[in-house]
Amino acid sequence: MSVSRRNFLFTTAAASALAALGKPTLTLAEEAAKGGTKWTKGVCRYCGTGCGVYKGTRDGKLVMVKGDKHNHNAGFLCLKGFLLPQILYDESRLTKPQIRNKKGVLEDASWDEALKLIVSKFKGSVKEHGADSVAFYGSGQAYTEETFLSNKLFRAGFRTNNVEGNPRLCMASAVGGYVTSFGKDEPMGNYEDIDHADVFLLAGSNTAEAHPILFQRIARRKQANDKVKVIVVDPRRTPTSRLADLHLQFKPGTDLALFNSMAHVLIKEGLIDTKFIKENLNFGKVKKVDQTWESYVAFLEDYSPEKVSKITDCPAEQIVEAARLFGAKGRASMSMWCMGLNQRSRGVWANNLCHNLHLITGKIGTPGNTPFSLTGQPNACGGVRDGGGLSHLLPYGRLAGKAPHRAIIEKLWDLEPGHLPSAPGKNAIDMFRGLDEGSIKCIYIMCTNPGQSLPNVTRYRNGMKSKDTFVVVADIYPTRTTELADVVLPAAAWSEKEGVFGCSERRYQLDEKVVEAPGEARADFQILLEIGKRAGFGAMLPYKTPADAWDEIRKLGKDTPYAFWGITRERLHKDHGVIWPCPEEGHPGTPRRYVKGVDPLVPADWPRRMKFYGRSDGKAIVWLRPMAPPAEVPDKEYPYYLTTGRVIEQWHTGTMTQKCKELKTANAETMLELHPDDAAALQVKAGNGVRVSSRRGSFVFRANVTDTCPAGTVFLNMHDPERMCNLVTIDAYDPGSKQPEFKICAVKLEKA
Ligand SMILES: Nc1nc2c(c(=O)[nH]1)N[C@H]1C(S)=C(S)[C@@H](COP(=O)(O)OP(=O)(O)OC[C@H]3O[C@@H](n4cnc5c(=O)[nH]c(N)nc54)[C@H](O)[C@@H]3O)O[C@H]1N2
Ligand SMILES: Nc1nc2c(c(=O)[nH]1)N[C@H]1C(S)=C(S)[C@@H](COP(=O)(O)OP(=O)(O)OC[C@H]3O[C@@H](n4cnc5c(=O)[nH]c(N)nc54)[C@H](O)[C@@H]3O)O[C@H]1N2
Ligand code: SF4
Ligand SMILES: [Mo]
C-alpha cells in the first residue's frame, strides 16, 4: 500500500490531533505570544518516547511548551506534550501535607508533624516486625535521582529489598526478554533505525496513540518510500493498524503460536542467516536439557501456519505473508512492541519469540534491523530499570539476590560487608498482597496511583484502606490512592524540580526546573532526603540537591554495561540528551549496542560483527517457547475476552490529562468498545449501560458500539477514575517477570 498525502495526514492526525478537538483554548499560549518569554530545555513528562521540549516561562509561570528541534523529535510534540503547562495549575493541587485523623478524615498538617509520624511508624515497624514489614512503591515517572535515593534509603537505610515500582506493571516482561535473550536489559537500537527500516513489525503496540511521535516518524518513513511495509500484530483494529499493509488479528494471547509460526515459515523458505546463527546463537535449555538448531527446527514443526491458524483464528496466508515480509533478504526489519506482549502471563516468552525472529534472520545490529521494545513511561528505563528500582535488582544490572553483586554496591556505598539485605523483596502484586494479608505494615507510594492502576484493584484497595496498614502517598493531586492514605504529601511536579529521564532509546536527558512549586509542595528528592535524615541515615545521604547525587549515580554505572560515566551534569545541561554506553566524557554516545566498531564495550579485536557481552561467550540465546494459554480464557459463564489499554488523549489514571481543558472531555469517560454483533445479541444500543463482570468484580460502562474489536472481544481504557476497568481485570502474573496480565481476562456482559 502506498500512502497518499491524504492518507498520511489521516494516519498521522493522531500525532497532531489538536485539530480534531476543535479550536484549542490555549490561553496560556496566547499569553506567551505577548513576548518576554524565557525558554529552557527539558523533556516531556509523559511517554517513554522522551521528546525534547522547550519550556516557556513568564512572570514565574510556565506558559507554553514547544518541541526541541535539536532533539530526536525534531521539534514535534503530540497534543499531550503541547498541553503540559496546564497540569501544574489546577486549583485542586495538593499544597499542604495531610494526616488522617481518628475520625478517618484527612486533615491539614505541618511538614514537621507529617514527617515525624512517617519516621516513627516506619522505624517502629522495622523494630517490631522486621525490616521487611516496610516497603517503597515508586514510578517510571520519577527522576533517576529520586529512584536512586529511595533505593538507597530503603535498601541501605531500612535494610529491605521491598523496593518496587509501577514498571513492574509495564516493562518487567521486556526486561525479562532482553535479559534471557541477550544477557542484559535495554534495547540495542535507537530511533534513527526507524529512518532505515523497510519493514516494521508493530506487535501489541498501539503506537499511534501511545507513542505518537514515533508513529509519526514511522509514517514519514513509509510516505517517503513506497516499498516500506508495516505489519501490525494486534487483536484490535487501532489507529496504528490503519497504517498497516498487513494486520494480523487473532484471539488474545495466541500470538505466541503466531510468532513461532513466522519462525517456521522463515526456516522453510530459507529466509534465515545461517552464518549468523552458527556464530552468534545458543539455544536455551528446555527442562534442563541444552537445545540445538536442529531441536529448535523440530520444535517449530508443530507451528505450521495451517495449524496455527486454527489456534489463533488468523488466516494462514497472512502468517506466511508476514514472515516473507519480515524475512525478505536485503531489507531491514524493525520490530516494536509494548503492552500487548508485556502484560501477559507469558510476557517474557512473547518477548523471546519476537527476539528469535531477528536472531535467526540476522536482522539485528545494522541500521534499521533491530528488536525495539517501546517503553511506556518517561523514566522506566533510566530510573527504575537501569537504576535498580525493582525488588530483585540493584543499581545498573546487579541482582539483589547475588552476594557478589551486593558486595560491589556495599563497597560503592561505603557500607559494612553484609549490610545490604539478602532476603528477596516482594514484587508489586505481592507487595500489595502483603498489605492485604498483613506482612507489610507500612508503605511509601511515590508518583503512582495504585488505587486505580493495579489489576483486581478492590483487593489491594482494601489492603491500603485497612486500619492495620500505614500508607503514605506523595502526589501532586488528590487521587484514588490518596483517598486511602494515612498521610498525603504534596509533591512538586515536573518543571518545579529537576532530574534526569532515560527514554526508550537509552537517551539520558536532563529535565530542568523552571518554576516554583505551589504552597508547601516539595520535590520528592527533598522529601525522601528529609525522611532519611530524620530516620538516622543522614551520613549515607550526603546530598542537598539531585545534582549532588549525580556523580555517585554515574559511579554506580561505571564499569558496567550501562557505562554512562561520560554523561556529566554539565553535559546534560548543554546537550539534547546522550545515548549510553558513553564511557568517557568526550564520547559521543552509542547508537547501536553490541556492534563492533560502534559500541565501545565491544573489543576492537572481537572476531565477529556483534558481541552480546551480557554473556561470557558473547552469544545470544534462541528460546524454544511453546504456545501457552492466558491465565483465564472465556468459558460458558464468562464468554468474552476483555482487553484494556489506552487512548491518545488520556494518560493512565487521568490525574494530569483531566486537568487540561482540551483533554478533559476527550475520551475521558471509559466506555465499553463492543462489536455490533455482540451489541445486537445483547440488545444493547450505543450509549446503553452494560454490566461487565468477571470472577473478581463488576461495573456498568456505557457501550460504544464499534467494530474495533472482533466479536467476542471487548475493550476498556484504563483512564477513568470514576469507571475503573481494574475492578474487573485479573491479577495473575508472569512467573518470570511477575508482570500482571492486564491484557486478557474473561468477562460476561449484561444489559444494565
Ligand atoms: N496516550 C497515552 N500514551 C501513553 C500512555 C497513556 O496512558 N496514554 N501510557 C504510556 C505507558 S506507561 C505505556 S506502558 C504505553 C503502552 O502502550 P501500548 O502498549 O501501545 O498501549 P495499550 O493500549 O496498553 O496496548 C497496546 C495494544 O495491545 C493489544 N493487545 C491486547 N491483547 C494482545 C495480545 O494478546 N497480543 C498482542 N500482540 N496485542 C494485544 C491491544 O489491543 C492494544 O492495541 O503507552 C505509553 N503512552
Ligand atoms: N487495566 C489496566 N491497568 C493498567 C495498565 C493497562 O494497560 N490496563 N497499564 C499499567 C501500566 S503499563 C502502568 S505504567 C500503570 C500506570 O499507573 P500509575 O502509575 O498508577 O498511573 P499514573 O496516572 O501515571 O500515576 C502517576 C501519579 O503520580 C502523580 N504525579 C505526577 N507527577 C508527580 C511528581 O512529580 N511526584 C509525585 N510524587 N507524584 C506525581 C500523578 O498525579 C498520578 O497520580 O498502570 C498499569 N495499569
Ligand atoms: S510522544 Fe510522548 S514524549 Fe512525545 S510529546 Fe507525546 S507524550 Fe510527550
Ligand atoms: Mo506503562
PDB file of C-alpha atoms in Angstrom, residues 484-608:
ATOM      1  CA  LEU A 484      -6.925   5.549  51.021  1.00  0.00           C
ATOM      2  CA  ALA A 485      -3.776   7.080  52.553  1.00  0.00           C
ATOM      3  CA  ASP A 486      -2.919   7.769  56.175  1.00  0.00           C
ATOM      4  CA  VAL A 487      -0.561  10.577  55.193  1.00  0.00           C
ATOM      5  CA  VAL A 488      -0.694  12.565  51.948  1.00  0.00           C
ATOM      6  CA  LEU A 489       2.365  14.578  50.952  1.00  0.00           C
ATOM      7  CA  PRO A 490       2.113  17.422  48.409  1.00  0.00           C
ATOM      8  CA  ALA A 491       4.783  16.887  45.779  1.00  0.00           C
ATOM      9  CA  ALA A 492       6.393  19.377  43.432  1.00  0.00           C
ATOM     10  CA  ALA A 493       5.565  18.493  39.822  1.00  0.00           C
ATOM     11  CA  TRP A 494       7.543  18.246  36.584  1.00  0.00           C
ATOM     12  CA  SER A 495       9.165  21.651  35.893  1.00  0.00           C
ATOM     13  CA  GLU A 496       9.035  22.542  39.590  1.00  0.00           C
ATOM     14  CA  LYS A 497      12.132  20.378  40.208  1.00  0.00           C
ATOM     15  CA  GLU A 498      14.994  18.957  38.159  1.00  0.00           C
ATOM     16  CA  GLY A 499      16.182  15.485  37.311  1.00  0.00           C
ATOM     17  CA  VAL A 500      17.300  13.010  34.669  1.00  0.00           C
ATOM     18  CA  PHE A 501      14.980  10.958  32.445  1.00  0.00           C
ATOM     19  CA  GLY A 502      16.157   7.975  30.344  1.00  0.00           C
ATOM     20  CA  CYS A 503      13.847   7.091  27.422  1.00  0.00           C
ATOM     21  CA  SER A 504      13.346   4.004  25.197  1.00  0.00           C
ATOM     22  CA  GLU A 505      16.476   4.582  23.112  1.00  0.00           C
ATOM     23  CA  ARG A 506      18.827   4.735  26.146  1.00  0.00           C
ATOM     24  CA  ARG A 507      18.986   8.504  25.849  1.00  0.00           C
ATOM     25  CA  TYR A 508      19.616  10.234  29.161  1.00  0.00           C
ATOM     26  CA  GLN A 509      18.473  13.834  29.290  1.00  0.00           C
ATOM     27  CA  LEU A 510      18.048  16.487  31.925  1.00  0.00           C
ATOM     28  CA  ASP A 511      14.685  17.990  32.700  1.00  0.00           C
ATOM     29  CA  GLU A 512      15.202  21.421  34.217  1.00  0.00           C
ATOM     30  CA  LYS A 513      13.318  23.241  36.940  1.00  0.00           C
ATOM     31  CA  VAL A 514      11.711  26.437  35.664  1.00  0.00           C
ATOM     32  CA  VAL A 515       9.059  27.422  38.217  1.00  0.00           C
ATOM     33  CA  GLU A 516       8.420  27.155  41.965  1.00  0.00           C
ATOM     34  CA  ALA A 517       6.043  24.568  43.405  1.00  0.00           C
ATOM     35  CA  PRO A 518       2.767  25.892  44.826  1.00  0.00           C
ATOM     36  CA  GLY A 519       2.127  26.312  48.545  1.00  0.00           C
ATOM     37  CA  GLU A 520       4.149  23.955  50.677  1.00  0.00           C
ATOM     38  CA  ALA A 521       4.671  21.302  47.976  1.00  0.00           C
ATOM     39  CA  ARG A 522       8.189  19.845  47.979  1.00  0.00           C
ATOM     40  CA  ALA A 523      10.258  17.899  45.471  1.00  0.00           C
ATOM     41  CA  ASP A 524      10.209  14.122  46.042  1.00  0.00           C
ATOM     42  CA  PHE A 525      14.005  14.136  46.341  1.00  0.00           C
ATOM     43  CA  GLN A 526      13.838  16.616  49.225  1.00  0.00           C
ATOM     44  CA  ILE A 527      11.060  14.699  50.976  1.00  0.00           C
ATOM     45  CA  LEU A 528      12.958  11.388  50.809  1.00  0.00           C
ATOM     46  CA  LEU A 529      16.143  13.103  51.963  1.00  0.00           C
ATOM     47  CA  GLU A 530      14.401  14.607  54.967  1.00  0.00           C
ATOM     48  CA  ILE A 531      12.868  11.250  55.915  1.00  0.00           C
ATOM     49  CA  GLY A 532      16.311   9.647  55.621  1.00  0.00           C
ATOM     50  CA  LYS A 533      17.923  12.262  57.852  1.00  0.00           C
ATOM     51  CA  ARG A 534      15.210  12.055  60.467  1.00  0.00           C
ATOM     52  CA  ALA A 535      15.399   8.265  60.439  1.00  0.00           C
ATOM     53  CA  GLY A 536      19.116   8.475  61.266  1.00  0.00           C
ATOM     54  CA  PHE A 537      20.574   7.701  57.821  1.00  0.00           C
ATOM     55  CA  GLY A 538      21.916  11.205  57.183  1.00  0.00           C
ATOM     56  CA  ALA A 539      25.537  10.067  56.926  1.00  0.00           C
ATOM     57  CA  MET A 540      24.802   7.820  53.958  1.00  0.00           C
ATOM     58  CA  LEU A 541      22.791  10.523  52.195  1.00  0.00           C
ATOM     59  CA  PRO A 542      25.237  13.442  51.901  1.00  0.00           C
ATOM     60  CA  TYR A 543      23.321  15.395  49.239  1.00  0.00           C
ATOM     61  CA  LYS A 544      21.478  18.675  49.103  1.00  0.00           C
ATOM     62  CA  THR A 545      20.181  18.539  45.530  1.00  0.00           C
ATOM     63  CA  PRO A 546      19.619  15.931  42.812  1.00  0.00           C
ATOM     64  CA  ALA A 547      22.706  17.293  41.053  1.00  0.00           C
ATOM     65  CA  ASP A 548      24.791  16.353  44.128  1.00  0.00           C
ATOM     66  CA  ALA A 549      23.742  12.719  43.729  1.00  0.00           C
ATOM     67  CA  TRP A 550      24.532  12.504  40.012  1.00  0.00           C
ATOM     68  CA  ASP A 551      28.250  11.733  40.287  1.00  0.00           C
ATOM     69  CA  GLU A 552      27.528   8.896  42.701  1.00  0.00           C
ATOM     70  CA  ILE A 553      24.936   7.550  40.270  1.00  0.00           C
ATOM     71  CA  ARG A 554      27.485   7.743  37.425  1.00  0.00           C
ATOM     72  CA  LYS A 555      29.936   5.875  39.590  1.00  0.00           C
ATOM     73  CA  LEU A 556      27.385   3.096  40.198  1.00  0.00           C
ATOM     74  CA  GLY A 557      27.115   2.635  36.431  1.00  0.00           C
ATOM     75  CA  LYS A 558      30.869   2.782  35.803  1.00  0.00           C
ATOM     76  CA  ASP A 559      32.473  -0.476  34.701  1.00  0.00           C
ATOM     77  CA  THR A 560      29.062  -1.965  33.921  1.00  0.00           C
ATOM     78  CA  PRO A 561      27.430  -2.449  30.504  1.00  0.00           C
ATOM     79  CA  TYR A 562      25.444   0.729  31.284  1.00  0.00           C
ATOM     80  CA  ALA A 563      28.637   2.811  31.235  1.00  0.00           C
ATOM     81  CA  PHE A 564      27.428   6.408  31.281  1.00  0.00           C
ATOM     82  CA  TRP A 565      30.385   7.901  33.120  1.00  0.00           C
ATOM     83  CA  GLY A 566      30.775  10.339  30.220  1.00  0.00           C
ATOM     84  CA  ILE A 567      27.299  11.811  30.782  1.00  0.00           C
ATOM     85  CA  THR A 568      28.241  14.539  33.263  1.00  0.00           C
ATOM     86  CA  ARG A 569      25.793  17.046  34.704  1.00  0.00           C
ATOM     87  CA  GLU A 570      27.440  19.822  32.698  1.00  0.00           C
ATOM     88  CA  ARG A 571      26.934  17.849  29.540  1.00  0.00           C
ATOM     89  CA  LEU A 572      23.298  17.171  30.381  1.00  0.00           C
ATOM     90  CA  HIS A 573      22.717  20.906  30.766  1.00  0.00           C
ATOM     91  CA  LYS A 574      24.252  21.530  27.357  1.00  0.00           C
ATOM     92  CA  ASP A 575      23.402  18.504  25.202  1.00  0.00           C
ATOM     93  CA  HIS A 576      19.979  17.391  23.988  1.00  0.00           C
ATOM     94  CA  GLY A 577      20.419  14.004  25.565  1.00  0.00           C
ATOM     95  CA  VAL A 578      23.186  11.410  25.193  1.00  0.00           C
ATOM     96  CA  ILE A 579      22.707   7.699  24.410  1.00  0.00           C
ATOM     97  CA  TRP A 580      24.737   5.295  26.584  1.00  0.00           C
ATOM     98  CA  PRO A 581      27.149   3.447  26.530  1.00  0.00           C
ATOM     99  CA  CYS A 582      29.151   6.630  26.897  1.00  0.00           C
ATOM    100  CA  PRO A 583      32.118   5.560  28.993  1.00  0.00           C
ATOM    101  CA  GLU A 584      34.175   8.761  28.811  1.00  0.00           C
ATOM    102  CA  GLU A 585      33.497  12.463  28.871  1.00  0.00           C
ATOM    103  CA  GLY A 586      34.408  13.079  25.238  1.00  0.00           C
ATOM    104  CA  HIS A 587      32.475  10.041  23.958  1.00  0.00           C
ATOM    105  CA  PRO A 588      29.602  10.918  21.572  1.00  0.00           C
ATOM    106  CA  GLY A 589      27.282   8.138  22.789  1.00  0.00           C
ATOM    107  CA  THR A 590      26.381   4.835  21.127  1.00  0.00           C
ATOM    108  CA  PRO A 591      23.576   4.478  18.593  1.00  0.00           C
ATOM    109  CA  ARG A 592      23.795   0.668  18.388  1.00  0.00           C
ATOM    110  CA  ARG A 593      24.829  -1.656  21.190  1.00  0.00           C
ATOM    111  CA  TYR A 594      26.803  -4.885  20.830  1.00  0.00           C
ATOM    112  CA  VAL A 595      28.177  -3.877  17.418  1.00  0.00           C
ATOM    113  CA  LYS A 596      31.916  -3.954  16.753  1.00  0.00           C
ATOM    114  CA  GLY A 597      33.271  -0.561  15.784  1.00  0.00           C
ATOM    115  CA  VAL A 598      30.154   1.185  17.139  1.00  0.00           C
ATOM    116  CA  ASP A 599      29.805   0.087  20.756  1.00  0.00           C
ATOM    117  CA  PRO A 600      32.882   0.983  22.823  1.00  0.00           C
ATOM    118  CA  LEU A 601      32.265  -2.058  25.021  1.00  0.00           C
ATOM    119  CA  VAL A 602      32.999  -4.482  22.163  1.00  0.00           C
ATOM    120  CA  PRO A 603      36.769  -5.034  21.923  1.00  0.00           C
ATOM    121  CA  ALA A 604      38.336  -3.982  18.615  1.00  0.00           C
ATOM    122  CA  ASP A 605      39.791  -7.461  18.131  1.00  0.00           C
ATOM    123  CA  TRP A 606      36.480  -9.281  18.674  1.00  0.00           C
ATOM    124  CA  PRO A 607      36.244 -11.752  15.770  1.00  0.00           C
ATOM    125  CA  ARG A 608      32.543 -11.315  14.930  1.00  0.00           C
TER     126      ARG A 608
END
